[in-house]
Coordinates of C-alpha atoms and ligand atoms in Angstrom, one line a residue:
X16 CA 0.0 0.0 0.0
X17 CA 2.5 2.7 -1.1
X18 CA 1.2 6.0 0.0
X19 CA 2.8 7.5 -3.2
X20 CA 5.8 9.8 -3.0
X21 CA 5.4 11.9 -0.1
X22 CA 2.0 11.5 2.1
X23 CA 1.0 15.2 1.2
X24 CA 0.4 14.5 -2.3
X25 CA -3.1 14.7 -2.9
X26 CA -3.9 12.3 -6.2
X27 CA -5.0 15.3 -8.1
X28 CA -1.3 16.7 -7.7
X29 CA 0.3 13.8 -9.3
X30 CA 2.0 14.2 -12.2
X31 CA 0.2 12.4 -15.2
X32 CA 2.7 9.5 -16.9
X33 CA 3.2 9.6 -21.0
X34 CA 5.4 6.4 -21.2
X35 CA 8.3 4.2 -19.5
X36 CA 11.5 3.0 -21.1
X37 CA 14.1 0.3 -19.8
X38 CA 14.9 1.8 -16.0
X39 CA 13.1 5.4 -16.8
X40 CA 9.2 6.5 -16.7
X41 CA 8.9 10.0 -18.3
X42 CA 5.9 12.3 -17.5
X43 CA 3.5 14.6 -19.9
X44 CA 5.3 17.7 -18.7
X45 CA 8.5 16.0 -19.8
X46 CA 10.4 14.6 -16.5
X47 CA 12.2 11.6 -16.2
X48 CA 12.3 9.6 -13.3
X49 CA 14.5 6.9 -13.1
X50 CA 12.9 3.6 -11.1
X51 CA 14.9 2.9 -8.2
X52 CA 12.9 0.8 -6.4
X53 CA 10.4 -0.5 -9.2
X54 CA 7.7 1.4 -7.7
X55 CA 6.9 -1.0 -4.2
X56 CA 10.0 -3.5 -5.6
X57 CA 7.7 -4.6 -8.8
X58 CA 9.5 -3.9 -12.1
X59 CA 11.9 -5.9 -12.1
X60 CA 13.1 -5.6 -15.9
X61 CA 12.1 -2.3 -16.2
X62 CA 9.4 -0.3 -18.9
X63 CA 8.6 -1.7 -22.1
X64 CA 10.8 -4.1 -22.7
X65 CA 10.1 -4.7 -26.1
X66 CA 10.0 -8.8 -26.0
X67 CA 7.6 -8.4 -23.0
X68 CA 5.3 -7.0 -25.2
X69 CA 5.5 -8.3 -28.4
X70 CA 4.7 -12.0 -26.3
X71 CA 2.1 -9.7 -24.8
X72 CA 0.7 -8.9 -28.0
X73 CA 0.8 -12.1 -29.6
X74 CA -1.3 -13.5 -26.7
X75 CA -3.7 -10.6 -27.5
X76 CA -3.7 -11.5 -30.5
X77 CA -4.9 -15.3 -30.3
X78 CA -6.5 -14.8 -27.0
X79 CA -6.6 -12.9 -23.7
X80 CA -8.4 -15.1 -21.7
X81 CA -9.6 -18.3 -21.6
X82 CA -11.4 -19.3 -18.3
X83 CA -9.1 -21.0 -16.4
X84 CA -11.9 -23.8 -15.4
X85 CA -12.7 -24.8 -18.8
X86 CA -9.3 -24.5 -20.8
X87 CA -5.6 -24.9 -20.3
X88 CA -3.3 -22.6 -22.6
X89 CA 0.2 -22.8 -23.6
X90 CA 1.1 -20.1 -21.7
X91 CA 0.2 -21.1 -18.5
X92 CA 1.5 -24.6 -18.8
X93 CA 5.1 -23.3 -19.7
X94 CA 5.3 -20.8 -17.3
X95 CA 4.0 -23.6 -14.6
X96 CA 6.7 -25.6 -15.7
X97 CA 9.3 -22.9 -15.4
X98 CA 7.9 -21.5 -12.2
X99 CA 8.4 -25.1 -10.8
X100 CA 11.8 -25.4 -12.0
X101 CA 12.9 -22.3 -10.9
X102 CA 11.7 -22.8 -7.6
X103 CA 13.9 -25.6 -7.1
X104 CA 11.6 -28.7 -7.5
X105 CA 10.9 -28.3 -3.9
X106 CA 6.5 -27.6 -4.9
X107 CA 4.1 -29.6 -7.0
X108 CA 1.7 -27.3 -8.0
X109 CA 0.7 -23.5 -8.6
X110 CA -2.0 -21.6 -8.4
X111 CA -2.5 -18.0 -9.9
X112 CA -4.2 -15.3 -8.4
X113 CA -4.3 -11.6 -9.5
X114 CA -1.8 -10.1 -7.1
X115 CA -0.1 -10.6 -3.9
X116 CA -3.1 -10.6 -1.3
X117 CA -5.0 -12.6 -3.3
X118 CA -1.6 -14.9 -3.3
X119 CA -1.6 -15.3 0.5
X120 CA -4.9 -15.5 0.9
X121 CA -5.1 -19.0 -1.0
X122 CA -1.7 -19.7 1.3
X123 CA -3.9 -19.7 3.7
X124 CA -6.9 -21.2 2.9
X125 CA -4.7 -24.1 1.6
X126 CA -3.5 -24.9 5.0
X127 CA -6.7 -24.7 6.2
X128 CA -7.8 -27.2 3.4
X129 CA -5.0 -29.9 4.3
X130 CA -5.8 -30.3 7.8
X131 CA -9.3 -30.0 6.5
X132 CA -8.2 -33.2 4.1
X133 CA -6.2 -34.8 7.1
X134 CA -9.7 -34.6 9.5
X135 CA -7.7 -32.1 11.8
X136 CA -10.4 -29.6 11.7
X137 CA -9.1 -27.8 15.0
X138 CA -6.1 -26.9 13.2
X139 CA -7.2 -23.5 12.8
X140 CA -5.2 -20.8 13.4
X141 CA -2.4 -18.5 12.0
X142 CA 0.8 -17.7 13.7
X143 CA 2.4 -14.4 12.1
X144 CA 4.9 -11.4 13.4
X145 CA 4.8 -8.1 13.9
X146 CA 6.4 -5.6 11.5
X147 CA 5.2 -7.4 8.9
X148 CA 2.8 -7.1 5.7
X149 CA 0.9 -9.7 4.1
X150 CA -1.4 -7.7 1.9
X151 CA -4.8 -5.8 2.0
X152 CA -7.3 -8.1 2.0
X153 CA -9.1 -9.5 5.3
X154 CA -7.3 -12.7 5.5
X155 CA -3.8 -11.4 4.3
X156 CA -4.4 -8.1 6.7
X157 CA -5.1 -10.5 9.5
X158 CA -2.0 -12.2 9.4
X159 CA -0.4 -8.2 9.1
X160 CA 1.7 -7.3 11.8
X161 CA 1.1 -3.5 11.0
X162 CA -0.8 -1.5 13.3
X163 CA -1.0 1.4 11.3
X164 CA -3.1 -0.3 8.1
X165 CA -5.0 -3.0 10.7
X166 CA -6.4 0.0 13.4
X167 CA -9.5 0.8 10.8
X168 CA -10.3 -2.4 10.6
X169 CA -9.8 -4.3 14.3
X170 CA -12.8 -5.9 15.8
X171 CA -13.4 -8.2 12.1
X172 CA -10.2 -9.5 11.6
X173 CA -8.9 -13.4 12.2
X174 CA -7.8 -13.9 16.0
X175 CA -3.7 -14.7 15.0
X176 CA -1.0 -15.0 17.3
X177 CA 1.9 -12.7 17.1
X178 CA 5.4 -13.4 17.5
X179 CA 8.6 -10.7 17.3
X180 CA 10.0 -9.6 13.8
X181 CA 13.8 -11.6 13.1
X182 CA 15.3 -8.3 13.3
X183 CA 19.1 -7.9 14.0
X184 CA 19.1 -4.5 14.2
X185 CA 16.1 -4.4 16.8
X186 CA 16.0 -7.1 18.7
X187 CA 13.5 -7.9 21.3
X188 CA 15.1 -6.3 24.2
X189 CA 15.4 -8.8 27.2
X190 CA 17.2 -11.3 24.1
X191 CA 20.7 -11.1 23.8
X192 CA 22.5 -10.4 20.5
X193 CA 24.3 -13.3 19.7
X194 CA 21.2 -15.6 20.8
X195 CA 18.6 -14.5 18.6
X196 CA 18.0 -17.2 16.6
X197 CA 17.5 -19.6 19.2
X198 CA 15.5 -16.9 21.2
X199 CA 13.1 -16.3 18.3
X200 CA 12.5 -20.6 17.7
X201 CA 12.0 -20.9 21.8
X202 CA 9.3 -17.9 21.4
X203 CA 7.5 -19.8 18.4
X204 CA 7.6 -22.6 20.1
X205 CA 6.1 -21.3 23.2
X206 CA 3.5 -19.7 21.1
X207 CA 2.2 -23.2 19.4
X208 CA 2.4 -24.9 23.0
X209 CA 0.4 -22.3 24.6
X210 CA -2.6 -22.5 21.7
X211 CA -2.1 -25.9 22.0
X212 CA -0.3 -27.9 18.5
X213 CA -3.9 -29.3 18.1
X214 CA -5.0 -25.8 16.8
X215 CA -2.4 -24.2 14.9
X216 CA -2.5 -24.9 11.0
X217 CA 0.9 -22.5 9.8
X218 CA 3.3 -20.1 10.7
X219 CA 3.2 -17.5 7.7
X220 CA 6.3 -15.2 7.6
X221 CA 8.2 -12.8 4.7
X222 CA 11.7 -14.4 4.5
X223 CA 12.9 -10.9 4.0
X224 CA 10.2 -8.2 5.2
X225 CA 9.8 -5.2 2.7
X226 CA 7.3 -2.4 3.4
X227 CA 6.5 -3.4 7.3
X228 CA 10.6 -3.3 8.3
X229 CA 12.1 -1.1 5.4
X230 CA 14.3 -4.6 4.0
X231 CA 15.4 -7.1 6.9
X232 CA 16.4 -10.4 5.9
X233 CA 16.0 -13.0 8.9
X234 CA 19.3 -13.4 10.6
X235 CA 21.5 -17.0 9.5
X236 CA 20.4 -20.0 10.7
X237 CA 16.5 -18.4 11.3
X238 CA 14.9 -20.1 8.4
X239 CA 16.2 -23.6 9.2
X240 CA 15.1 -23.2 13.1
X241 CA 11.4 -21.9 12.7
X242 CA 10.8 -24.7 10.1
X243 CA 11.7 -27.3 12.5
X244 CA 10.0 -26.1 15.1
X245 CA 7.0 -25.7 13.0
X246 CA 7.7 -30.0 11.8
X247 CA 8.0 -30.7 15.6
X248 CA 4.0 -29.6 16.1
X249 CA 2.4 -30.5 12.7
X250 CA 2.4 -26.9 11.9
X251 CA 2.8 -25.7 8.4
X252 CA 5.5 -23.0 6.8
X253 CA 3.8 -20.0 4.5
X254 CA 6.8 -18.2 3.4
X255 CA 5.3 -14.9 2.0
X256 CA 8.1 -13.9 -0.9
X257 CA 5.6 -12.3 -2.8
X258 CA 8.5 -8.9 -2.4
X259 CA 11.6 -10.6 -1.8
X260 CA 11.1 -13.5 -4.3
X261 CA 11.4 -14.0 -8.2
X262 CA 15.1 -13.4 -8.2
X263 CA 14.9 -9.7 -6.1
X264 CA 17.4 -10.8 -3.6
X265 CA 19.6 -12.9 -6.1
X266 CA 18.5 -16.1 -5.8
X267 CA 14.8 -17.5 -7.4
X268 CA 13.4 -17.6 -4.0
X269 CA 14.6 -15.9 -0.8
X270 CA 14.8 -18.9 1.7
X271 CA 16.9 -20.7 -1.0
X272 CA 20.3 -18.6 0.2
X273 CA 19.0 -20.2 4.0
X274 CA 18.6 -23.8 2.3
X275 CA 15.4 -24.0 3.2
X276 CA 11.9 -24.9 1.3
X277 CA 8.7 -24.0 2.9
X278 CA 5.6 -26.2 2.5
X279 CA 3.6 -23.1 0.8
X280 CA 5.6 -20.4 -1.1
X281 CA 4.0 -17.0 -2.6
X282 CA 5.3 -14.6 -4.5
X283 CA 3.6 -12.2 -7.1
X284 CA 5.5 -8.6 -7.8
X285 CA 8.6 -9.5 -9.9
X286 CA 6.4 -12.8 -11.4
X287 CA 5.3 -10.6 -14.3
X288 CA 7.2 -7.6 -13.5
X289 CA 4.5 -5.4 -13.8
X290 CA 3.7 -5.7 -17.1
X291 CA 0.6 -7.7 -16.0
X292 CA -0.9 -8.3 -12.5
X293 CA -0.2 -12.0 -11.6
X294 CA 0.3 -13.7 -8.5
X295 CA 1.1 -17.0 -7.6
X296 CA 0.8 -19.9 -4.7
X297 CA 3.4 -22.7 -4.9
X298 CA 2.7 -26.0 -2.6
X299 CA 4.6 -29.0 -1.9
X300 CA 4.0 -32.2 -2.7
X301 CA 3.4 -33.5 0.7
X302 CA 0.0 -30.6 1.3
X303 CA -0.8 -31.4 -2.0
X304 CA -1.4 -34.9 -1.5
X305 CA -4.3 -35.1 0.9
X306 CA -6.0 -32.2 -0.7
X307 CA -5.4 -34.5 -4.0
X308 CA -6.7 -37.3 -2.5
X309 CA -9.4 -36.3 -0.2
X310 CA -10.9 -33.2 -1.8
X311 CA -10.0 -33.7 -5.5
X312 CA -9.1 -29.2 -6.2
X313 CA -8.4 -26.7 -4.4
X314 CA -10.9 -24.5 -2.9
X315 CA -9.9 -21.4 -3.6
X316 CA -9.7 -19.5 -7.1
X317 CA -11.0 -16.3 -8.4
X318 CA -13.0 -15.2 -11.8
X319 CA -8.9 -14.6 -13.7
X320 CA -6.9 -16.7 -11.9
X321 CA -4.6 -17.7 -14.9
X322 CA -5.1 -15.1 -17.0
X323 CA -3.4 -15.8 -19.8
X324 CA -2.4 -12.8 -21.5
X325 CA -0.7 -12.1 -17.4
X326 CA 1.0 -15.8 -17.7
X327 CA 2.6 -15.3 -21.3
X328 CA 3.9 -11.5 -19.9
X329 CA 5.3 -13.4 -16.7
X330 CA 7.0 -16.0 -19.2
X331 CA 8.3 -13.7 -21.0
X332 CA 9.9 -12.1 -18.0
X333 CA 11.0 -15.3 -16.7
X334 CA 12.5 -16.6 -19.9
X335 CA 14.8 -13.0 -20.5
X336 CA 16.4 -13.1 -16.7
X337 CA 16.9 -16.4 -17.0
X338 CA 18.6 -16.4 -21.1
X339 CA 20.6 -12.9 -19.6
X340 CA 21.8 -14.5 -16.6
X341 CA 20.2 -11.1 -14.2
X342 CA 20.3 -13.2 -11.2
X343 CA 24.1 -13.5 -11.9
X344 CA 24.2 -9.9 -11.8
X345 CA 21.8 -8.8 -8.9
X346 CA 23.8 -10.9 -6.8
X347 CA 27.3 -9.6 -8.1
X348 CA 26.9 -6.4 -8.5
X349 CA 23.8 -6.6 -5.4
X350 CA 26.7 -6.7 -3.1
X351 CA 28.8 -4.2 -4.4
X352 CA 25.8 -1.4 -4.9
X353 CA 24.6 -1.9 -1.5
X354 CA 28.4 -1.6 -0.4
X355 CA 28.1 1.9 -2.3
X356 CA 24.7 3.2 -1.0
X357 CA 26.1 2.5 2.9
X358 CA 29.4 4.2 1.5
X359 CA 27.6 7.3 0.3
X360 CA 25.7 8.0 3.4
X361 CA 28.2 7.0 5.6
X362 CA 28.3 10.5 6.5
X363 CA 24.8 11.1 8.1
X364 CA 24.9 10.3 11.8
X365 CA 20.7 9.8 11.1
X366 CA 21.7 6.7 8.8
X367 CA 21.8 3.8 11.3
X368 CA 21.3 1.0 9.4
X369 CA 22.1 -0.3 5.0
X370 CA 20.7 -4.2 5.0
X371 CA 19.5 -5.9 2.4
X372 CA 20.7 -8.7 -0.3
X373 CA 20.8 -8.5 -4.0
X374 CA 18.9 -5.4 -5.4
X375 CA 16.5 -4.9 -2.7
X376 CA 18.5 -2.3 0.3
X377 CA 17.1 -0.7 3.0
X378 CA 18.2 2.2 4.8
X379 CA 16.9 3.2 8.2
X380 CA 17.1 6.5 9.8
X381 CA 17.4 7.3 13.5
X382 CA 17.3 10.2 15.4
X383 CA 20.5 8.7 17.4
X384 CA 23.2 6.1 15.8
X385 CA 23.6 4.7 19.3
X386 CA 20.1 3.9 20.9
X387 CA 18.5 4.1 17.6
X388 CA 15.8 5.9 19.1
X389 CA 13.5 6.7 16.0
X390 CA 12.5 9.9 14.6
X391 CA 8.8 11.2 15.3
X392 CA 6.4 10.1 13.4
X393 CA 5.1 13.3 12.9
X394 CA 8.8 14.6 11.4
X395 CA 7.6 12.1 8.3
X396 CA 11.5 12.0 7.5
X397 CA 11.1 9.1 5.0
X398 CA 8.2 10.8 2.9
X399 CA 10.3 13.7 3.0
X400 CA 13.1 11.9 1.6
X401 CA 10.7 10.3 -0.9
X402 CA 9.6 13.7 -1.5
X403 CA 12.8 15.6 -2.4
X404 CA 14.2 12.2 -4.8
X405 CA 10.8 12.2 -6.6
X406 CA 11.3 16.1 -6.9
X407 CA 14.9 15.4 -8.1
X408 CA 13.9 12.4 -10.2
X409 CA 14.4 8.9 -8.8
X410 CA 11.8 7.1 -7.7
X411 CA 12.3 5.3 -4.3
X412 CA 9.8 3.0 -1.9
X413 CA 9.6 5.8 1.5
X414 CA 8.1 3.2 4.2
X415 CA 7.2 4.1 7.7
X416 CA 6.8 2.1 11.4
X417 CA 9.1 -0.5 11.4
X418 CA 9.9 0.3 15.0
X419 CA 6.8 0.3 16.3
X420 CA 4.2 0.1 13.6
X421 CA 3.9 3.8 14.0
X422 CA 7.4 5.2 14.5
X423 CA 10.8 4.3 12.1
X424 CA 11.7 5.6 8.9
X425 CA 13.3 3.3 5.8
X426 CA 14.0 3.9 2.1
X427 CA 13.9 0.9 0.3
X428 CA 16.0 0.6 -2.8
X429 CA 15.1 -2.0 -5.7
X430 CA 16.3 -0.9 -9.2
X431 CA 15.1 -3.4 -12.2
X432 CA 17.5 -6.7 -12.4
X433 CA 18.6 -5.2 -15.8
X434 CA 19.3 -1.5 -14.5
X435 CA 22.8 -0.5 -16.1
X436 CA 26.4 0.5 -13.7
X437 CA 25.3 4.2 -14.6
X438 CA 21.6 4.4 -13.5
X439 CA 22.8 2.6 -10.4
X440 CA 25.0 5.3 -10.0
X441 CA 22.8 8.1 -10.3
X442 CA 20.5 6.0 -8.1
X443 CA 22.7 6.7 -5.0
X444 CA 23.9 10.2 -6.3
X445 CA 20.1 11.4 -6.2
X446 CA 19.0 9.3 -3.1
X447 CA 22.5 10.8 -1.2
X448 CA 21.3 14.7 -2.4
X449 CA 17.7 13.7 -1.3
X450 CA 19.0 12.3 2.5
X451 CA 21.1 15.6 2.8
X452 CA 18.3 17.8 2.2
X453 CA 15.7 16.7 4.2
X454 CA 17.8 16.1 7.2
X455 CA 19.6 19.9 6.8
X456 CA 15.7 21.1 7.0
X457 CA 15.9 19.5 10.6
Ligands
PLP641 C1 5.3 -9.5 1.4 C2 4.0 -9.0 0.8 N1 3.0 -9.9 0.8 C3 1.8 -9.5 0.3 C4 1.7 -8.2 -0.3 C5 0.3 -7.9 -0.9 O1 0.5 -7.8 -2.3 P1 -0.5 -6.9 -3.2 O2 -0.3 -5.5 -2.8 O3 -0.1 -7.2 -4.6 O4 -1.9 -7.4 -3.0 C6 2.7 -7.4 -0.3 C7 2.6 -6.0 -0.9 O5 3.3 -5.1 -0.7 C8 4.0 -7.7 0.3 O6 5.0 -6.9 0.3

């Protein structure tokens, strides 16, 4: 739910878009503004690549859509295939959905239909942590650890337990630094004993968090000690990589740099790269099978899940980072960009922390490098930044509360895999003149 470029914006005041090429969108009035973080971390080869849309246009031209529930296509069968390959061979199936919340929302409701399958109908309920974001709609929102988006809507949403972010650089504070890891597994696991095993279905958390933390991948070993924790209690992993997956961080998906594969995967933004909305629920063979066996399909599936037109796009996407090696290169020259950015800002006391892997960075601002104490919400220091880089012409993802859901303010970075050395450049030239500005206005 990007709030757009500074909060004060009213829509009316937005500048009106005349077209996008490779890493640049141009308005009518003739600006350029070069994608630095692919709008909310979406574009992830850029505007208009021109074999994007001539498959686009070829679909378009034998057929948009046919309904998913009475034809296959071509389309969607290869980029199944590739989806599946890419992924690892760790899932057996995939379902579309139009977008990320929609994504998560069939996570869920798969769970609940494979305890459902197994006759474990007390298997219920969602674990989830805070600082996090799942999506907009009531089930995804409900599994939100986001105060800010949930307060509107408290009172109708799903009764889920919350356990801490995996945040290194704000840890919960009676847990000592070095023992994080095993603090975070002994506070799951406390968690499923007091709900009792019986009626928890899945633990659903982002492998890296985007909007809710500003970019914090979980710290090493994290991955490997929530998922056996979850095995231990018959309680099912929903990693959400609908933001950090498709190749953002520089590998396919997130958890495969932890060696880990969930039981239910989503991911959605950098599937089609924006050229269509698509989303997408992978699941392992072992939930699969019972929901195979015992209910035949899965219950959940919307009017263009599958779209067709969106899966030949998302192949097309697929296919080019894949034949151009851009996974190669987000993690190559990930590394030495993010080394750059924290290099750059070095000089701001206010910068306090540059995380992040592959081409998706965070930066977080504090008030005080040494207690990290936040700025005020109030201050709006990350819209302001957003603000002035808009202003100046780069594009960047402003996010706000990752302290507490209220207070915190991150820039998240995530140029398009294919983003030349010299837009990078001007990336972190333009973000640096945008951080020095707003802080000199105090
Ligand atoms: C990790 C994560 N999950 C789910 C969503 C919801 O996706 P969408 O906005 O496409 O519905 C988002 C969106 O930002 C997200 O970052």
């Amino acid at each position: 739910m990007a709030r757009g470029v500074g909060s004060g914006f009213g829509l009316s005041d937005l500048p009106r878009i005349a077209y996008g090429r490779g890493s640049y969108l141009y308005d009518q009035a003739g600006n350029a503004y070069l994608d630095g973080s692919g709008g909310p971390a979406v574009f992830c080869l850029g505007h208009a690549h021109p074999e994007v849309n001539s498959a686009i246009a070829a679909q378009l031209d034998s057929i948009a859509y046919a309904y998913r529930y009475l034809f296959t296509s071509a389309a969607l069968e290869s980029l199944s295939e590739a989806v599946l390959r890419l992924a690892g061979g760790c899932f057996k199936d995939v379902l579309y959905s139009a977008d990320g919340s929609e994504a998560v929302e069939s996570a869920l409701k798969i769970a609940l239909q494979y305890f459902a399958a197994r006759g474990l109908m007390k298997k219920r309920r969602f674990i989830a942590r805070h600082r996090s974001w799942h999506g907009n709609t009531l089930g995804a929102l409900s599994v939100s650890g986001f105060a800010a988006r949930r307060r509107a809507f408290e009172g109708s949403l799903l009764d889920v337990i919350f356990v801490s972010a995996a945040n290194a650089y704000r840890p919960p504070r009676d847990c000592e630094p070095d023992a994080l890891v095993e603090y975070l597994a002994a506070e799951l696991e406390g968690s499923i004993l007091e709900a009792g095993p019986e009626t928890v279905a899945a633990f659903i958390y982002e492998p890296i968090v985007g909007a809710a933390g500003g970019v914090v991948p979980a710290p090493p070993g994290y991955a490997a000690a929530v998922a056996a924790v979850c095995r231990k209690y018959d309680v099912l992993v929903i990693a959400d990589e609908v933001m950090c997956g498709a190749g953002r961080s520089g590998t396919w998906r997130a958890l495969e740099h932890d060696g880990v594969a969930p039981d239910i995967m989503t991911v959605a933004k950098g599937l089609a790269g924006g050229y269509i909305p698509l989303g997408a629920t992978l699941v392992a063979p072992q939930v699969a099978a019972p929901i195979s066996s015992d209910h035949g399909a899965y219950m959940t599936g919307h009017t263009f899940s599958g779209h067709t037109a969106a899966c030949a796009a998302a192949l097309a996407v697929q296919r080019i980072i894949e034949r151009d090696r851009l996974l190669e290169r987000v993690r190559q020259v990930g590394a030495s960009f993010q080394e750059s950015v924290r290099r750059s800002l070095a000089r701001f006391e206010e910068v306090g922390d540059v995380r992040g892997r592959g081409f998706f960075i965070g930066v977080e601002f504090v008030r005080d490098r040494k207690t990290r104490v936040p700025f005020a919400a109030d201050r709006g220091l990350s819209f302001d930044i957003g603000q002035r880089a808009f202003a100046d012409g780069l594009i960047c993802y402003p996010c706000s509360g990752n302290v507490d859901g209220i207070t915190g303010d991150t820039i998240i970075l995530a140029p398009p895999y294919n983003a030349r050395d010299a837009e990078l450049e001007e990336i972190i030239v333009k973000l640096t003149r945008a951080v020095s500005g707003a802080l000199a206005a105090g």
